[in-house]
């Protein structure tokens, strides 16, 4: 059986022809980080915005593009079809402890020890526990049904980056046929937590491996697809909790594989920091609002991506405080008028020409 073609085999060799965009009209991007069950943080922030400023209307209606990775990709997909952030938050609260069941204590804590041993050789969680609720939300809808431009990162079986995109440009011919459930599972297939997501002959894993903070994916796509001045772009970037990790004594003294076993968390933090910095340099840091829970300073370790108990207990309060402090600025920058649904080039929403 032949392998599916590489996505990169269709790479455009020249410049993409930019589509017109009204001079002076802002282009508003919502960017949402990955972070497993810590998606409760951005989902709660967006729910608070809907309740405080939009009378419960879907906050996604106020953005021209939404980009999200992993758990942020799930939120982005939901917002793109008019689902409220509260709908996605309710999914996390209702199903989070089933998707990420805790390793409960027992005699000598053996169950948790066994999970750690098992996790060294096998993924920890059952993907069906995630896929089931996603099917309830997205049903048979496809990327082409989205009313907001989307950029959702993953990576594929060729270990090539893969960004699922709505058909908002004539060059984007492939992804509109993808089921939203497929895209959600592909971007959220976090290594060690879930298995590689298989769709026919194709295989996908979590976009957070290379773009946990997808802000630059959205910004670059907007700038190459439309006749935009950089200062026309405004971005609201939402994190899932910072995970700043300092060098340990072992890393300094020895530097072996054991000492660097948590390097993925550090890499995600550094990638996010770099992406935010690059986006700020391109459009001006005053054009980018970045909201995130700070790294713990009281001796607590950061919340793990699968720690439903701590995430559900601690993150909603942090989210409400972030919106209390920054909500009026967000309102004035992004929420004064809804955005028009984008004109699709292909698929069920295609505009006839």
GROMACS .gro file of C-alpha atoms in nm, residues 86-257:
model
  172
   86UNK     CA    1  -1.855   2.846   2.780
   87UNK     CA    2  -1.956   2.542   2.572
   88UNK     CA    3  -1.592   2.437   2.542
   89UNK     CA    4  -1.523   2.517   2.908
   90UNK     CA    5  -1.819   2.301   3.010
   91UNK     CA    6  -1.672   2.017   2.802
   92UNK     CA    7  -1.344   2.046   2.994
   93UNK     CA    8  -1.513   2.063   3.333
   94UNK     CA    9  -1.755   1.778   3.261
   95UNK     CA   10  -1.513   1.540   3.089
   96UNK     CA   11  -1.168   1.647   3.212
   97UNK     CA   12  -1.141   1.390   3.489
   98UNK     CA   13  -1.245   1.117   3.245
   99UNK     CA   14  -0.998   1.225   2.976
  100UNK     CA   15  -0.719   1.256   3.236
  101UNK     CA   16  -0.822   1.022   3.518
  102UNK     CA   17  -0.606   1.076   3.827
  103UNK     CA   18  -0.372   0.811   3.960
  104UNK     CA   19  -0.537   0.765   4.296
  105UNK     CA   20  -0.336   0.691   4.607
  106UNK     CA   21  -0.330   0.342   4.752
  107UNK     CA   22  -0.097   0.137   4.969
  108UNK     CA   23   0.259   0.271   4.941
  109UNK     CA   24   0.140   0.485   4.646
  110UNK     CA   25   0.196   0.184   4.417
  111UNK     CA   26  -0.067   0.284   4.163
  112UNK     CA   27   0.108   0.612   4.087
  113UNK     CA   28   0.442   0.435   4.066
  114UNK     CA   29   0.291   0.182   3.824
  115UNK     CA   30   0.152   0.462   3.605
  116UNK     CA   31   0.499   0.619   3.584
  117UNK     CA   32   0.654   0.287   3.484
  118UNK     CA   33   0.381   0.216   3.231
  119UNK     CA   34   0.410   0.570   3.091
  120UNK     CA   35   0.773   0.507   3.003
  121UNK     CA   36   0.663   0.246   2.750
  122UNK     CA   37   0.305   0.334   2.658
  123UNK     CA   38   0.079   0.637   2.623
  124UNK     CA   39  -0.104   0.720   2.944
  125UNK     CA   40  -0.462   0.788   2.839
  126UNK     CA   41  -0.740   0.650   2.623
  127UNK     CA   42  -0.796   0.879   2.321
  128UNK     CA   43  -1.158   0.761   2.294
  129UNK     CA   44  -1.233   0.954   2.615
  130UNK     CA   45  -1.138   1.274   2.427
  131UNK     CA   46  -1.276   1.182   2.087
  132UNK     CA   47  -1.624   1.102   2.222
  133UNK     CA   48  -1.696   1.452   2.364
  134UNK     CA   49  -1.541   1.612   2.054
  135UNK     CA   50  -1.783   1.422   1.833
  136UNK     CA   51  -2.070   1.556   2.042
  137UNK     CA   52  -1.954   1.914   1.980
  138UNK     CA   53  -1.840   1.896   1.616
  139UNK     CA   54  -2.050   1.607   1.485
  140UNK     CA   55  -1.982   1.574   1.109
  141UNK     CA   56  -1.872   1.935   1.049
  142UNK     CA   57  -1.562   1.997   0.839
  143UNK     CA   58  -1.302   2.270   0.838
  144UNK     CA   59  -1.487   2.416   0.540
  145UNK     CA   60  -1.786   2.485   0.766
  146UNK     CA   61  -1.590   2.726   0.985
  147UNK     CA   62  -1.694   3.090   0.963
  148UNK     CA   63  -1.363   3.223   1.102
  149UNK     CA   64  -1.025   3.176   0.937
  150UNK     CA   65  -0.834   2.899   1.114
  151UNK     CA   66  -0.471   2.792   1.144
  152UNK     CA   67  -0.429   2.476   1.354
  153UNK     CA   68  -0.077   2.322   1.383
  154UNK     CA   69   0.009   1.955   1.406
  155UNK     CA   70   0.287   1.739   1.265
  156UNK     CA   71   0.259   1.430   1.051
  157UNK     CA   72   0.407   1.087   0.998
  158UNK     CA   73   0.687   1.229   0.784
  159UNK     CA   74   0.780   1.448   1.086
  160UNK     CA   75   0.683   1.749   0.879
  161UNK     CA   76   0.498   2.047   1.019
  162UNK     CA   77   0.133   2.048   0.924
  163UNK     CA   78  -0.097   2.350   0.963
  164UNK     CA   79  -0.464   2.283   0.895
  165UNK     CA   80  -0.616   2.593   0.732
  166UNK     CA   81  -0.959   2.707   0.627
  167UNK     CA   82  -1.002   2.785   0.254
  168UNK     CA   83  -0.956   3.159   0.304
  169UNK     CA   84  -0.706   3.179   0.018
  170UNK     CA   85  -0.720   3.019  -0.326
  171UNK     CA   86  -0.396   2.834  -0.251
  172UNK     CA   87  -0.560   2.649   0.041
  173UNK     CA   88  -0.729   2.369  -0.148
  174UNK     CA   89  -0.673   2.067   0.075
  175UNK     CA   90  -0.795   2.107   0.431
  176UNK     CA   91  -1.156   2.217   0.391
  177UNK     CA   92  -1.256   1.850   0.352
  178UNK     CA   93  -1.106   1.752   0.689
  179UNK     CA   94  -1.346   1.659   0.967
  180UNK     CA   95  -1.317   1.896   1.261
  181UNK     CA   96  -1.288   1.596   1.492
  182UNK     CA   97  -0.988   1.476   1.291
  183UNK     CA   98  -0.817   1.814   1.318
  184UNK     CA   99  -0.893   1.840   1.691
  185UNK     CA  100  -0.752   1.493   1.759
  186UNK     CA  101  -0.449   1.554   1.537
  187UNK     CA  102  -0.345   1.877   1.706
  188UNK     CA  103  -0.408   1.735   2.055
  189UNK     CA  104  -0.226   1.400   2.021
  190UNK     CA  105   0.036   1.491   2.280
  191UNK     CA  106   0.327   1.244   2.285
  192UNK     CA  107   0.329   1.017   2.596
  193UNK     CA  108  -0.024   1.130   2.688
  194UNK     CA  109  -0.209   1.005   2.379
  195UNK     CA  110  -0.111   0.776   2.091
  196UNK     CA  111  -0.031   0.907   1.746
  197UNK     CA  112  -0.364   0.989   1.582
  198UNK     CA  113  -0.426   0.771   1.278
  199UNK     CA  114  -0.663   0.875   1.001
  200UNK     CA  115  -0.652   0.620   0.723
  201UNK     CA  116  -0.291   0.602   0.607
  202UNK     CA  117  -0.209   0.935   0.767
  203UNK     CA  118  -0.067   0.986   1.115
  204UNK     CA  119  -0.051   1.301   1.327
  205UNK     CA  120   0.086   1.422   1.660
  206UNK     CA  121   0.047   1.731   1.876
  207UNK     CA  122   0.132   2.068   1.723
  208UNK     CA  123   0.264   2.176   2.063
  209UNK     CA  124   0.587   1.992   1.988
  210UNK     CA  125   0.688   2.278   1.756
  211UNK     CA  126   0.432   2.558   1.798
  212UNK     CA  127   0.274   2.546   2.142
  213UNK     CA  128   0.222   2.921   2.115
  214UNK     CA  129   0.088   2.960   1.759
  215UNK     CA  130   0.086   3.339   1.745
  216UNK     CA  131   0.345   3.357   1.466
  217UNK     CA  132   0.156   3.101   1.258
  218UNK     CA  133  -0.150   3.323   1.255
  219UNK     CA  134   0.042   3.645   1.203
  220UNK     CA  135   0.254   3.516   0.914
  221UNK     CA  136  -0.053   3.368   0.745
  222UNK     CA  137  -0.241   3.698   0.771
  223UNK     CA  138   0.050   3.901   0.635
  224UNK     CA  139   0.110   3.674   0.336
  225UNK     CA  140  -0.257   3.617   0.249
  226UNK     CA  141  -0.378   3.979   0.264
  227UNK     CA  142  -0.268   4.325   0.160
  228UNK     CA  143  -0.209   4.433   0.518
  229UNK     CA  144   0.017   4.684   0.679
  230UNK     CA  145   0.176   4.531   0.987
  231UNK     CA  146   0.021   4.795   1.215
  232UNK     CA  147  -0.327   4.692   1.100
  233UNK     CA  148  -0.290   4.362   1.285
  234UNK     CA  149  -0.407   4.334   1.645
  235UNK     CA  150  -0.353   4.012   1.841
  236UNK     CA  151  -0.501   3.870   2.161
  237UNK     CA  152  -0.272   3.587   2.270
  238UNK     CA  153  -0.385   3.357   2.553
  239UNK     CA  154  -0.157   3.117   2.740
  240UNK     CA  155  -0.238   2.812   2.949
  241UNK     CA  156  -0.005   2.887   3.239
  242UNK     CA  157   0.364   2.962   3.232
  243UNK     CA  158   0.607   2.681   3.305
  244UNK     CA  159   0.937   2.861   3.351
  245UNK     CA  160   1.194   2.609   3.473
  246UNK     CA  161   1.533   2.715   3.607
  247UNK     CA  162   1.853   2.518   3.557
  248UNK     CA  163   1.885   2.248   3.820
  249UNK     CA  164   2.206   2.158   3.997
  250UNK     CA  165   2.211   1.829   3.808
  251UNK     CA  166   2.183   2.004   3.471
  252UNK     CA  167   2.469   2.233   3.563
  253UNK     CA  168   2.693   1.966   3.714
  254UNK     CA  169   2.613   1.657   3.502
  255UNK     CA  170   2.390   1.741   3.204
  256UNK     CA  171   2.280   1.386   3.129
  257UNK     CA  172   1.953   1.255   2.992
   0.00000   0.00000   0.00000
